[in-house]
PDB file of C-alpha atoms and ligand atoms in Angstrom:
ATOM      1  CA  UNK A   1      26.942  16.906 -24.748  1.00  0.00           C
ATOM      2  CA  UNK A   2      25.098  13.903 -23.322  1.00  0.00           C
ATOM      3  CA  UNK A   3      22.676  14.257 -20.419  1.00  0.00           C
ATOM      4  CA  UNK A   4      21.063  11.394 -18.515  1.00  0.00           C
ATOM      5  CA  UNK A   5      17.952  12.220 -16.493  1.00  0.00           C
ATOM      6  CA  UNK A   6      16.922   9.697 -13.821  1.00  0.00           C
ATOM      7  CA  UNK A   7      13.172   9.726 -13.369  1.00  0.00           C
ATOM      8  CA  UNK A   8      11.047   7.708 -10.984  1.00  0.00           C
ATOM      9  CA  UNK A   9       7.458   6.552 -11.303  1.00  0.00           C
ATOM     10  CA  UNK A  10       5.541   7.490  -8.141  1.00  0.00           C
ATOM     11  CA  UNK A  11       1.929   6.813  -7.097  1.00  0.00           C
ATOM     12  CA  UNK A  12      -0.425   9.675  -8.019  1.00  0.00           C
ATOM     13  CA  UNK A  13      -2.109   9.664  -4.632  1.00  0.00           C
ATOM     14  CA  UNK A  14      -1.828  10.970  -1.099  1.00  0.00           C
ATOM     15  CA  UNK A  15      -3.611   7.849   0.191  1.00  0.00           C
ATOM     16  CA  UNK A  16      -0.486   5.691   0.584  1.00  0.00           C
ATOM     17  CA  UNK A  17      -1.137   2.025   1.436  1.00  0.00           C
ATOM     18  CA  UNK A  18       1.395  -0.517   2.666  1.00  0.00           C
ATOM     19  CA  UNK A  19       2.195  -4.082   1.556  1.00  0.00           C
ATOM     20  CA  UNK A  20       2.698  -6.899   4.073  1.00  0.00           C
ATOM     21  CA  UNK A  21       6.505  -6.277   3.732  1.00  0.00           C
ATOM     22  CA  UNK A  22       6.014  -2.702   4.996  1.00  0.00           C
ATOM     23  CA  UNK A  23       6.819  -1.258   1.570  1.00  0.00           C
ATOM     24  CA  UNK A  24       4.573   1.103  -0.394  1.00  0.00           C
ATOM     25  CA  UNK A  25       1.693  -0.543  -2.286  1.00  0.00           C
ATOM     26  CA  UNK A  26       2.337   0.479  -5.906  1.00  0.00           C
ATOM     27  CA  UNK A  27       0.223  -2.014  -7.857  1.00  0.00           C
ATOM     28  CA  UNK A  28      -3.175  -0.798  -9.018  1.00  0.00           C
ATOM     29  CA  UNK A  29      -2.336   2.848  -8.261  1.00  0.00           C
ATOM     30  CA  UNK A  30      -2.180   5.486 -11.039  1.00  0.00           C
ATOM     31  CA  UNK A  31       1.442   6.661 -11.492  1.00  0.00           C
ATOM     32  CA  UNK A  32       3.125   9.893 -12.568  1.00  0.00           C
ATOM     33  CA  UNK A  33       6.690  11.215 -12.988  1.00  0.00           C
ATOM     34  CA  UNK A  34       8.074  12.212  -9.591  1.00  0.00           C
ATOM     35  CA  UNK A  35       7.528  16.030  -9.490  1.00  0.00           C
ATOM     36  CA  UNK A  36      11.199  16.834  -8.753  1.00  0.00           C
ATOM     37  CA  UNK A  37      12.202  14.748 -11.787  1.00  0.00           C
ATOM     38  CA  UNK A  38       9.933  16.911 -13.943  1.00  0.00           C
ATOM     39  CA  UNK A  39      12.186  19.832 -12.935  1.00  0.00           C
ATOM     40  CA  UNK A  40      15.297  17.729 -13.681  1.00  0.00           C
ATOM     41  CA  UNK A  41      13.932  17.158 -17.210  1.00  0.00           C
ATOM     42  CA  UNK A  42      13.215  20.881 -17.438  1.00  0.00           C
ATOM     43  CA  UNK A  43      16.841  21.804 -16.625  1.00  0.00           C
ATOM     44  CA  UNK A  44      18.010  19.345 -19.321  1.00  0.00           C
ATOM     45  CA  UNK A  45      15.600  20.869 -21.869  1.00  0.00           C
ATOM     46  CA  UNK A  46      16.838  24.378 -21.042  1.00  0.00           C
ATOM     47  CA  UNK A  47      20.438  23.271 -21.724  1.00  0.00           C
ATOM     48  CA  UNK A  48      19.304  21.698 -24.999  1.00  0.00           C
ATOM     49  CA  UNK A  49      17.732  24.978 -26.071  1.00  0.00           C
ATOM     50  CA  UNK A  50      20.846  27.017 -25.243  1.00  0.00           C
ATOM     51  CA  UNK A  51      23.666  24.742 -26.558  1.00  0.00           C
ATOM     52  CA  UNK A  52      24.142  22.786 -29.809  1.00  0.00           C
ATOM     53  CA  UNK A  53      24.368  18.989 -29.911  1.00  0.00           C
ATOM     54  CA  UNK A  54      22.728  18.153 -26.615  1.00  0.00           C
ATOM     55  CA  UNK A  55      21.223  14.671 -26.376  1.00  0.00           C
ATOM     56  CA  UNK A  56      18.945  13.795 -23.479  1.00  0.00           C
ATOM     57  CA  UNK A  57      18.240  10.240 -22.321  1.00  0.00           C
ATOM     58  CA  UNK A  58      15.582   9.647 -19.672  1.00  0.00           C
ATOM     59  CA  UNK A  59      16.039   6.486 -17.644  1.00  0.00           C
ATOM     60  CA  UNK A  60      14.149   4.735 -14.936  1.00  0.00           C
ATOM     61  CA  UNK A  61      14.380   1.549 -12.929  1.00  0.00           C
ATOM     62  CA  UNK A  62      10.933   0.123 -12.473  1.00  0.00           C
ATOM     63  CA  UNK A  63       8.303  -2.325 -13.677  1.00  0.00           C
ATOM     64  CA  UNK A  64       7.342  -2.567 -17.388  1.00  0.00           C
ATOM     65  CA  UNK A  65       4.470  -0.098 -16.926  1.00  0.00           C
ATOM     66  CA  UNK A  66       7.108   2.572 -16.103  1.00  0.00           C
ATOM     67  CA  UNK A  67       7.327   2.871 -19.931  1.00  0.00           C
ATOM     68  CA  UNK A  68       4.464   5.365 -19.540  1.00  0.00           C
ATOM     69  CA  UNK A  69       6.605   7.971 -17.751  1.00  0.00           C
ATOM     70  CA  UNK A  70       9.447   7.466 -20.237  1.00  0.00           C
ATOM     71  CA  UNK A  71       7.043   8.178 -23.102  1.00  0.00           C
ATOM     72  CA  UNK A  72       5.940  11.326 -21.285  1.00  0.00           C
ATOM     73  CA  UNK A  73       9.619  12.348 -21.059  1.00  0.00           C
ATOM     74  CA  UNK A  74       9.994  11.857 -24.828  1.00  0.00           C
ATOM     75  CA  UNK A  75       6.775  13.795 -25.441  1.00  0.00           C
ATOM     76  CA  UNK A  76       8.236  16.896 -23.736  1.00  0.00           C
ATOM     77  CA  UNK A  77      11.548  16.727 -25.632  1.00  0.00           C
ATOM     78  CA  UNK A  78      13.885  13.987 -24.340  1.00  0.00           C
ATOM     79  CA  UNK A  79      15.600  12.164 -27.233  1.00  0.00           C
ATOM     80  CA  UNK A  80      15.892   8.622 -25.893  1.00  0.00           C
ATOM     81  CA  UNK A  81      14.487   6.521 -23.082  1.00  0.00           C
ATOM     82  CA  UNK A  82      15.831   3.528 -21.190  1.00  0.00           C
ATOM     83  CA  UNK A  83      13.918   1.239 -18.844  1.00  0.00           C
ATOM     84  CA  UNK A  84      15.929  -0.896 -16.423  1.00  0.00           C
ATOM     85  CA  UNK A  85      13.491  -3.632 -15.554  1.00  0.00           C
ATOM     86  CA  UNK A  86      13.630  -7.135 -14.176  1.00  0.00           C
ATOM     87  CA  UNK A  87      11.411  -9.065 -11.752  1.00  0.00           C
ATOM     88  CA  UNK A  88      14.562  -9.618  -9.651  1.00  0.00           C
ATOM     89  CA  UNK A  89      14.774  -5.863  -8.934  1.00  0.00           C
ATOM     90  CA  UNK A  90      11.631  -6.020  -6.739  1.00  0.00           C
ATOM     91  CA  UNK A  91      12.186  -5.013  -3.119  1.00  0.00           C
ATOM     92  CA  UNK A  92      15.270  -2.872  -3.893  1.00  0.00           C
ATOM     93  CA  UNK A  93      16.197  -0.321  -1.213  1.00  0.00           C
ATOM     94  CA  UNK A  94      18.053   2.877  -2.100  1.00  0.00           C
ATOM     95  CA  UNK A  95      21.453   1.123  -2.024  1.00  0.00           C
ATOM     96  CA  UNK A  96      20.349  -1.590  -4.485  1.00  0.00           C
ATOM     97  CA  UNK A  97      18.503   0.998  -6.619  1.00  0.00           C
ATOM     98  CA  UNK A  98      21.632   3.176  -6.805  1.00  0.00           C
ATOM     99  CA  UNK A  99      23.791   0.173  -7.634  1.00  0.00           C
ATOM    100  CA  UNK A 100      21.417  -1.050 -10.362  1.00  0.00           C
ATOM    101  CA  UNK A 101      21.102   2.371 -12.022  1.00  0.00           C
ATOM    102  CA  UNK A 102      24.886   2.960 -11.761  1.00  0.00           C
ATOM    103  CA  UNK A 103      25.576  -0.453 -13.376  1.00  0.00           C
ATOM    104  CA  UNK A 104      23.220   0.346 -16.247  1.00  0.00           C
ATOM    105  CA  UNK A 105      25.040   3.651 -16.753  1.00  0.00           C
ATOM    106  CA  UNK A 106      28.502   2.017 -16.577  1.00  0.00           C
ATOM    107  CA  UNK A 107      27.669  -0.797 -18.977  1.00  0.00           C
ATOM    108  CA  UNK A 108      25.212   0.805 -21.432  1.00  0.00           C
ATOM    109  CA  UNK A 109      25.300   4.600 -21.103  1.00  0.00           C
ATOM    110  CA  UNK A 110      28.919   5.294 -20.139  1.00  0.00           C
ATOM    111  CA  UNK A 111      29.341   8.110 -22.671  1.00  0.00           C
ATOM    112  CA  UNK A 112      27.671  10.860 -20.581  1.00  0.00           C
ATOM    113  CA  UNK A 113      28.683  14.297 -19.332  1.00  0.00           C
ATOM    114  CA  UNK A 114      25.916  15.167 -16.898  1.00  0.00           C
ATOM    115  CA  UNK A 115      23.444  13.122 -14.834  1.00  0.00           C
ATOM    116  CA  UNK A 116      20.383  14.904 -13.460  1.00  0.00           C
ATOM    117  CA  UNK A 117      18.196  13.536 -10.671  1.00  0.00           C
ATOM    118  CA  UNK A 118      15.392  14.961  -8.592  1.00  0.00           C
ATOM    119  CA  UNK A 119      16.408  15.855  -5.035  1.00  0.00           C
ATOM    120  CA  UNK A 120      13.685  13.616  -3.543  1.00  0.00           C
ATOM    121  CA  UNK A 121      11.081  11.120  -4.667  1.00  0.00           C
ATOM    122  CA  UNK A 122       7.746  12.099  -3.147  1.00  0.00           C
ATOM    123  CA  UNK A 123       6.948   8.513  -2.088  1.00  0.00           C
ATOM    124  CA  UNK A 124      10.200   7.122  -0.628  1.00  0.00           C
ATOM    125  CA  UNK A 125      11.603  10.608   0.079  1.00  0.00           C
ATOM    126  CA  UNK A 126      15.059   9.538   1.256  1.00  0.00           C
ATOM    127  CA  UNK A 127      17.072  11.746  -1.167  1.00  0.00           C
ATOM    128  CA  UNK A 128      19.659   8.941  -1.185  1.00  0.00           C
ATOM    129  CA  UNK A 129      19.381   7.583  -4.724  1.00  0.00           C
ATOM    130  CA  UNK A 130      21.160  10.406  -6.595  1.00  0.00           C
ATOM    131  CA  UNK A 131      24.124  10.518  -4.178  1.00  0.00           C
ATOM    132  CA  UNK A 132      24.253   6.696  -4.223  1.00  0.00           C
ATOM    133  CA  UNK A 133      24.467   6.640  -8.047  1.00  0.00           C
ATOM    134  CA  UNK A 134      27.251   9.283  -7.986  1.00  0.00           C
ATOM    135  CA  UNK A 135      29.119   7.352  -5.300  1.00  0.00           C
ATOM    136  CA  UNK A 136      28.927   4.064  -7.206  1.00  0.00           C
ATOM    137  CA  UNK A 137      30.080   5.766 -10.421  1.00  0.00           C
ATOM    138  CA  UNK A 138      32.891   7.548  -8.565  1.00  0.00           C
ATOM    139  CA  UNK A 139      31.880  11.011  -9.835  1.00  0.00           C
ATOM    140  CA  UNK A 140      31.231  14.271  -7.944  1.00  0.00           C
ATOM    141  CA  UNK A 141      27.718  15.319  -6.991  1.00  0.00           C
ATOM    142  CA  UNK A 142      26.003  18.646  -6.368  1.00  0.00           C
ATOM    143  CA  UNK A 143      22.755  18.486  -4.387  1.00  0.00           C
ATOM    144  CA  UNK A 144      19.911  20.917  -3.571  1.00  0.00           C
ATOM    145  CA  UNK A 145      20.344  22.700  -6.908  1.00  0.00           C
ATOM    146  CA  UNK A 146      17.819  25.451  -7.701  1.00  0.00           C
ATOM    147  CA  UNK A 147      19.049  26.376 -11.142  1.00  0.00           C
ATOM    148  CA  UNK A 148      21.664  25.538 -13.780  1.00  0.00           C
ATOM    149  CA  UNK A 149      22.593  28.942 -15.140  1.00  0.00           C
ATOM    150  CA  UNK A 150      25.561  28.392 -17.439  1.00  0.00           C
ATOM    151  CA  UNK A 151      27.387  25.610 -19.269  1.00  0.00           C
ATOM    152  CA  UNK A 152      30.674  26.002 -21.157  1.00  0.00           C
ATOM    153  CA  UNK A 153      30.843  22.460 -22.554  1.00  0.00           C
ATOM    154  CA  UNK A 154      33.320  21.284 -19.906  1.00  0.00           C
ATOM    155  CA  UNK A 155      31.653  22.516 -16.717  1.00  0.00           C
ATOM    156  CA  UNK A 156      28.248  23.398 -15.401  1.00  0.00           C
ATOM    157  CA  UNK A 157      27.436  26.393 -13.171  1.00  0.00           C
ATOM    158  CA  UNK A 158      24.640  26.027 -10.653  1.00  0.00           C
ATOM    159  CA  UNK A 159      23.014  27.771  -7.727  1.00  0.00           C
ATOM    160  CA  UNK A 160      22.271  25.512  -4.779  1.00  0.00           C
ATOM    161  CA  UNK A 161      20.318  26.080  -1.608  1.00  0.00           C
ATOM    162  CA  UNK A 162      22.163  26.235   1.673  1.00  0.00           C
ATOM    163  CA  UNK A 163      20.833  27.237   5.089  1.00  0.00           C
ATOM    164  CA  UNK A 164      22.111  30.804   4.782  1.00  0.00           C
ATOM    165  CA  UNK A 165      20.844  31.375   1.231  1.00  0.00           C
ATOM    166  CA  UNK A 166      22.118  30.431  -2.206  1.00  0.00           C
ATOM    167  CA  UNK A 167      25.583  29.217  -3.160  1.00  0.00           C
ATOM    168  CA  UNK A 168      27.065  29.422  -6.686  1.00  0.00           C
ATOM    169  CA  UNK A 169      28.955  26.290  -7.731  1.00  0.00           C
ATOM    170  CA  UNK A 170      31.034  25.317 -10.765  1.00  0.00           C
ATOM    171  CA  UNK A 171      31.410  21.574 -11.414  1.00  0.00           C
ATOM    172  CA  UNK A 172      33.446  19.846 -14.102  1.00  0.00           C
ATOM    173  CA  UNK A 173      31.942  17.017 -16.169  1.00  0.00           C
ATOM    174  CA  UNK A 174      31.166  14.239 -15.500  1.00  0.00           C
ATOM    175  CA  UNK A 175      28.985  15.237 -12.568  1.00  0.00           C
ATOM    176  CA  UNK A 176      25.652  14.253 -11.013  1.00  0.00           C
ATOM    177  CA  UNK A 177      23.246  17.002  -9.983  1.00  0.00           C
ATOM    178  CA  UNK A 178      20.123  16.674  -7.810  1.00  0.00           C
ATOM    179  CA  UNK A 179      17.569  19.406  -8.443  1.00  0.00           C
ATOM    180  CA  UNK A 180      14.901  21.037  -6.317  1.00  0.00           C
ATOM    181  CA  UNK A 181      11.700  22.627  -7.617  1.00  0.00           C
ATOM    182  CA  UNK A 182      12.669  25.082 -10.365  1.00  0.00           C
ATOM    183  CA  UNK A 183      11.417  28.597 -10.983  1.00  0.00           C
ATOM    184  CA  UNK A 184       9.730  27.995 -14.350  1.00  0.00           C
ATOM    185  CA  UNK A 185       6.539  26.167 -15.295  1.00  0.00           C
ATOM    186  CA  UNK A 186       7.440  22.712 -16.671  1.00  0.00           C
ATOM    187  CA  UNK A 187       7.145  22.223 -20.451  1.00  0.00           C
ATOM    188  CA  UNK A 188       3.864  20.760 -21.651  1.00  0.00           C
ATOM    189  CA  UNK A 189       3.950  18.150 -24.425  1.00  0.00           C
ATOM    190  CA  UNK A 190       3.137  19.394 -27.929  1.00  0.00           C
ATOM    191  CA  UNK A 191       1.300  17.322 -30.526  1.00  0.00           C
ATOM    192  CA  UNK A 192       4.557  16.433 -32.400  1.00  0.00           C
ATOM    193  CA  UNK A 193       6.107  15.264 -29.137  1.00  0.00           C
ATOM    194  CA  UNK A 194       3.100  13.102 -28.317  1.00  0.00           C
ATOM    195  CA  UNK A 195       3.261  11.456 -31.768  1.00  0.00           C
ATOM    196  CA  UNK A 196       7.027  10.932 -31.421  1.00  0.00           C
ATOM    197  CA  UNK A 197       6.477   9.341 -27.986  1.00  0.00           C
ATOM    198  CA  UNK A 198       3.793   7.014 -29.333  1.00  0.00           C
ATOM    199  CA  UNK A 199       6.111   5.802 -32.110  1.00  0.00           C
ATOM    200  CA  UNK A 200       9.284   5.598 -30.048  1.00  0.00           C
ATOM    201  CA  UNK A 201      10.775   2.336 -28.891  1.00  0.00           C
ATOM    202  CA  UNK A 202      11.920   2.189 -25.294  1.00  0.00           C
ATOM    203  CA  UNK A 203      15.178   0.279 -24.737  1.00  0.00           C
ATOM    204  CA  UNK A 204      14.795  -2.232 -21.893  1.00  0.00           C
ATOM    205  CA  UNK A 205      17.760  -3.679 -19.974  1.00  0.00           C
ATOM    206  CA  UNK A 206      17.485  -6.688 -17.678  1.00  0.00           C
ATOM    207  CA  UNK A 207      19.715  -7.681 -14.754  1.00  0.00           C
ATOM    208  CA  UNK A 208      21.962  -9.822 -17.010  1.00  0.00           C
ATOM    209  CA  UNK A 209      22.231  -7.022 -19.598  1.00  0.00           C
ATOM    210  CA  UNK A 210      23.832  -4.718 -17.039  1.00  0.00           C
ATOM    211  CA  UNK A 211      26.184  -7.331 -15.593  1.00  0.00           C
ATOM    212  CA  UNK A 212      24.601  -7.861 -12.176  1.00  0.00           C
ATOM    213  CA  UNK A 213      23.689 -11.049 -10.290  1.00  0.00           C
ATOM    214  CA  UNK A 214      20.619 -11.830  -8.100  1.00  0.00           C
ATOM    215  CA  UNK A 215      22.775 -11.139  -5.001  1.00  0.00           C
ATOM    216  CA  UNK A 216      23.365  -7.543  -6.152  1.00  0.00           C
ATOM    217  CA  UNK A 217      19.756  -6.529  -6.764  1.00  0.00           C
ATOM    218  CA  UNK A 218      16.250  -6.455  -5.293  1.00  0.00           C
ATOM    219  CA  UNK A 219      15.633  -7.652  -1.771  1.00  0.00           C
ATOM    220  CA  UNK A 220      18.801  -9.826  -1.734  1.00  0.00           C
ATOM    221  CA  UNK A 221      20.997  -6.845  -2.579  1.00  0.00           C
ATOM    222  CA  UNK A 222      19.281  -4.536  -0.062  1.00  0.00           C
ATOM    223  CA  UNK A 223      20.814  -4.016   3.374  1.00  0.00           C
ATOM    224  CA  UNK A 224      17.716  -2.068   4.564  1.00  0.00           C
ATOM    225  CA  UNK A 225      15.043  -3.945   6.502  1.00  0.00           C
ATOM    226  CA  UNK A 226      11.809  -2.126   7.313  1.00  0.00           C
ATOM    227  CA  UNK A 227      10.690  -3.451  10.705  1.00  0.00           C
ATOM    228  CA  UNK A 228       7.528  -1.359  11.025  1.00  0.00           C
ATOM    229  CA  UNK A 229       5.660   1.293   9.071  1.00  0.00           C
ATOM    230  CA  UNK A 230       2.893   3.364  10.639  1.00  0.00           C
ATOM    231  CA  UNK A 231       0.974   6.611  10.309  1.00  0.00           C
ATOM    232  CA  UNK A 232       1.758   9.122  13.077  1.00  0.00           C
ATOM    233  CA  UNK A 233      -1.135   9.710  15.489  1.00  0.00           C
ATOM    234  CA  UNK A 234      -3.188  12.771  14.697  1.00  0.00           C
ATOM    235  CA  UNK A 235      -2.506  15.067  17.654  1.00  0.00           C
ATOM    236  CA  UNK A 236      -4.688  17.937  16.448  1.00  0.00           C
ATOM    237  CA  UNK A 237      -6.771  19.421  19.239  1.00  0.00           C
ATOM    238  CA  UNK A 238      -4.623  17.898  21.960  1.00  0.00           C
ATOM    239  CA  UNK A 239      -2.274  20.814  22.478  1.00  0.00           C
ATOM    240  CA  UNK A 240      -2.840  23.675  24.908  1.00  0.00           C
ATOM    241  CA  UNK A 241      -1.426  27.106  24.157  1.00  0.00           C
ATOM    242  CA  UNK A 242      -0.352  29.377  27.031  1.00  0.00           C
ATOM    243  CA  UNK A 243       0.627  32.969  26.393  1.00  0.00           C
ATOM    244  CA  UNK A 244       2.071  35.735  28.582  1.00  0.00           C
ATOM    245  CA  UNK A 245       3.523  33.190  31.023  1.00  0.00           C
ATOM    246  CA  UNK A 246       6.773  35.041  31.774  1.00  0.00           C
ATOM    247  CA  UNK A 247      10.345  33.868  31.202  1.00  0.00           C
ATOM    248  CA  UNK A 248      11.360  30.385  30.110  1.00  0.00           C
ATOM    249  CA  UNK A 249      12.380  29.576  33.714  1.00  0.00           C
ATOM    250  CA  UNK A 250       8.979  30.726  35.022  1.00  0.00           C
ATOM    251  CA  UNK A 251       7.183  28.577  32.452  1.00  0.00           C
ATOM    252  CA  UNK A 252       9.193  25.525  33.507  1.00  0.00           C
ATOM    253  CA  UNK A 253       8.293  26.168  37.193  1.00  0.00           C
ATOM    254  CA  UNK A 254       4.642  26.713  36.357  1.00  0.00           C
ATOM    255  CA  UNK A 255       4.129  23.815  33.966  1.00  0.00           C
ATOM    256  CA  UNK A 256       6.536  21.207  35.352  1.00  0.00           C
ATOM    257  CA  UNK A 257       9.960  19.872  34.390  1.00  0.00           C
ATOM    258  CA  UNK A 258      13.431  20.545  35.756  1.00  0.00           C
ATOM    259  CA  UNK A 259      14.893  23.985  35.884  1.00  0.00           C
ATOM    260  CA  UNK A 260      18.521  24.860  36.729  1.00  0.00           C
ATOM    261  CA  UNK A 261      17.996  28.623  36.765  1.00  0.00           C
TER     262      UNK A 261
HETATM  263  P1  FAD B   1      14.942   9.360  -3.540  1.00  0.00           P
HETATM  264  O1  FAD B   1      16.296   8.884  -3.204  1.00  0.00           O
HETATM  265  O2  FAD B   1      14.294  10.346  -2.646  1.00  0.00           O
HETATM  266  O3  FAD B   1      14.933   9.879  -5.054  1.00  0.00           O
HETATM  267  C1  FAD B   1      15.801  10.912  -5.501  1.00  0.00           C
HETATM  268  C2  FAD B   1      15.935  10.850  -6.994  1.00  0.00           C
HETATM  269  O4  FAD B   1      16.598   9.651  -7.396  1.00  0.00           O
HETATM  270  C3  FAD B   1      14.637  10.860  -7.764  1.00  0.00           C
HETATM  271  O5  FAD B   1      14.111  12.153  -7.873  1.00  0.00           O
HETATM  272  C4  FAD B   1      15.103  10.292  -9.106  1.00  0.00           C
HETATM  273  O6  FAD B   1      15.758  11.279  -9.858  1.00  0.00           O
HETATM  274  C5  FAD B   1      16.116   9.226  -8.671  1.00  0.00           C
HETATM  275  N1  FAD B   1      15.475   7.929  -8.536  1.00  0.00           N
HETATM  276  C6  FAD B   1      14.981   7.345  -7.421  1.00  0.00           C
HETATM  277  N2  FAD B   1      14.485   6.128  -7.717  1.00  0.00           N
HETATM  278  C7  FAD B   1      14.656   5.955  -9.043  1.00  0.00           C
HETATM  279  C8  FAD B   1      14.332   4.919  -9.957  1.00  0.00           C
HETATM  280  N3  FAD B   1      13.735   3.821  -9.557  1.00  0.00           N
HETATM  281  N4  FAD B   1      14.672   5.077 -11.267  1.00  0.00           N
HETATM  282  C9  FAD B   1      15.297   6.192 -11.693  1.00  0.00           C
HETATM  283  N5  FAD B   1      15.620   7.208 -10.884  1.00  0.00           N
HETATM  284  C10 FAD B   1      15.303   7.086  -9.582  1.00  0.00           C
HETATM  285  N6  FAD B   1      10.402   0.565  -4.474  1.00  0.00           N
HETATM  286  C11 FAD B   1       9.827   0.012  -5.558  1.00  0.00           C
HETATM  287  O7  FAD B   1       9.488   0.769  -6.521  1.00  0.00           O
HETATM  288  N7  FAD B   1       9.567  -1.330  -5.636  1.00  0.00           N
HETATM  289  C12 FAD B   1       9.924  -2.156  -4.613  1.00  0.00           C
HETATM  290  O8  FAD B   1       9.693  -3.359  -4.694  1.00  0.00           O
HETATM  291  C13 FAD B   1      10.532  -1.598  -3.451  1.00  0.00           C
HETATM  292  N8  FAD B   1      10.899  -2.371  -2.388  1.00  0.00           N
HETATM  293  C14 FAD B   1      11.548  -1.831  -1.307  1.00  0.00           C
HETATM  294  C15 FAD B   1      11.991  -2.646  -0.261  1.00  0.00           C
HETATM  295  C16 FAD B   1      12.670  -2.111   0.837  1.00  0.00           C
HETATM  296  C17 FAD B   1      13.158  -2.998   1.922  1.00  0.00           C
HETATM  297  C18 FAD B   1      12.867  -0.722   0.898  1.00  0.00           C
HETATM  298  C19 FAD B   1      13.554  -0.096   2.073  1.00  0.00           C
HETATM  299  C20 FAD B   1      12.420   0.099  -0.109  1.00  0.00           C
HETATM  300  C21 FAD B   1      11.762  -0.449  -1.236  1.00  0.00           C
HETATM  301  N9  FAD B   1      11.326   0.339  -2.311  1.00  0.00           N
HETATM  302  C22 FAD B   1      10.758  -0.207  -3.429  1.00  0.00           C
HETATM  303  C23 FAD B   1      11.536   1.751  -2.294  1.00  0.00           C
HETATM  304  C24 FAD B   1      12.797   2.022  -3.069  1.00  0.00           C
HETATM  305  O9  FAD B   1      13.941   1.590  -2.409  1.00  0.00           O
HETATM  306  C25 FAD B   1      12.913   3.464  -3.238  1.00  0.00           C
HETATM  307  O10 FAD B   1      11.717   3.985  -3.766  1.00  0.00           O
HETATM  308  C26 FAD B   1      14.018   3.800  -4.234  1.00  0.00           C
HETATM  309  O11 FAD B   1      15.200   3.172  -3.861  1.00  0.00           O
HETATM  310  C27 FAD B   1      14.221   5.273  -4.335  1.00  0.00           C
HETATM  311  O12 FAD B   1      14.329   5.848  -3.063  1.00  0.00           O
HETATM  312  P2  FAD B   1      13.453   7.078  -2.736  1.00  0.00           P
HETATM  313  O13 FAD B   1      12.046   6.771  -3.134  1.00  0.00           O
HETATM  314  O14 FAD B   1      13.728   7.503  -1.362  1.00  0.00           O
HETATM  315  O15 FAD B   1      13.994   8.128  -3.788  1.00  0.00           O
END
């Protein structure tokens, strides 16, 4: 069984700064694996422990320094790592990111059963990339997954969060799954894993390698335009709390606004 895990490099900071194009300033900021993707790796590792012949490939689209997170993925137990990297990918929105990753999968990693993504990236936080990859590959997707609890080689069984509680789902391969924070502590790298990661070679694919053109990728391939980015005003201390003011209609009369009652 072949599993692909999509991981994203995110800034290791809460002090987000913006570029002049209103995108997140990523250069010069320490980076880590997106926390939800750590749980996606964890679900893949659990499957590897419970079933024979599972091969895990971690992949990311990002700059060359994203090799660091791929090596971390190998250190905890992933078998292979792929970096999709090209200067022309800069400025990609979620549509172009999904298209680029899907093209790499179609052209270079087509022999897969299961694709795992995080539900969100903690920097961009759109939750669009996983569904976009599934859409462009034409495969089903299961989102908001808490746990993969069974696999019979042809299908995967998962519990997913819905408003009313948890839902149990069975999905046939190939399928893409977006995971939430899991229940278990993520695996820590062991010394053998760290040595393996240091010696491993990361496969890098460029735009041409995956059959795309400059019009498909980066800013040219991105329909999203960010017109403005700003921090919300801090409203702390500006709210007044009234208690014991009677019914909703009485409150409206007392504090202003229209009331039909
Ligand atoms: P989400 O959709 O919330 O992520 C969900 C999951 O998708 C992740 O947990 C992970 O499993 C997977 N995933 C997401 N991104 C990747 C990835 N790159 N590789 C592998 N798996 C992934 N970002 C840049 O890094 N550089 C840029 O130059 C850049 N320019 C942008 C320009 C514009 C106009 C816009 C709108 C955005 C730009 N971004 C850039 C942000 C970029 O589009 C998003 O970070 C990216 O598409 C993922 O979206 P997200 O962060 O909302 O991830």
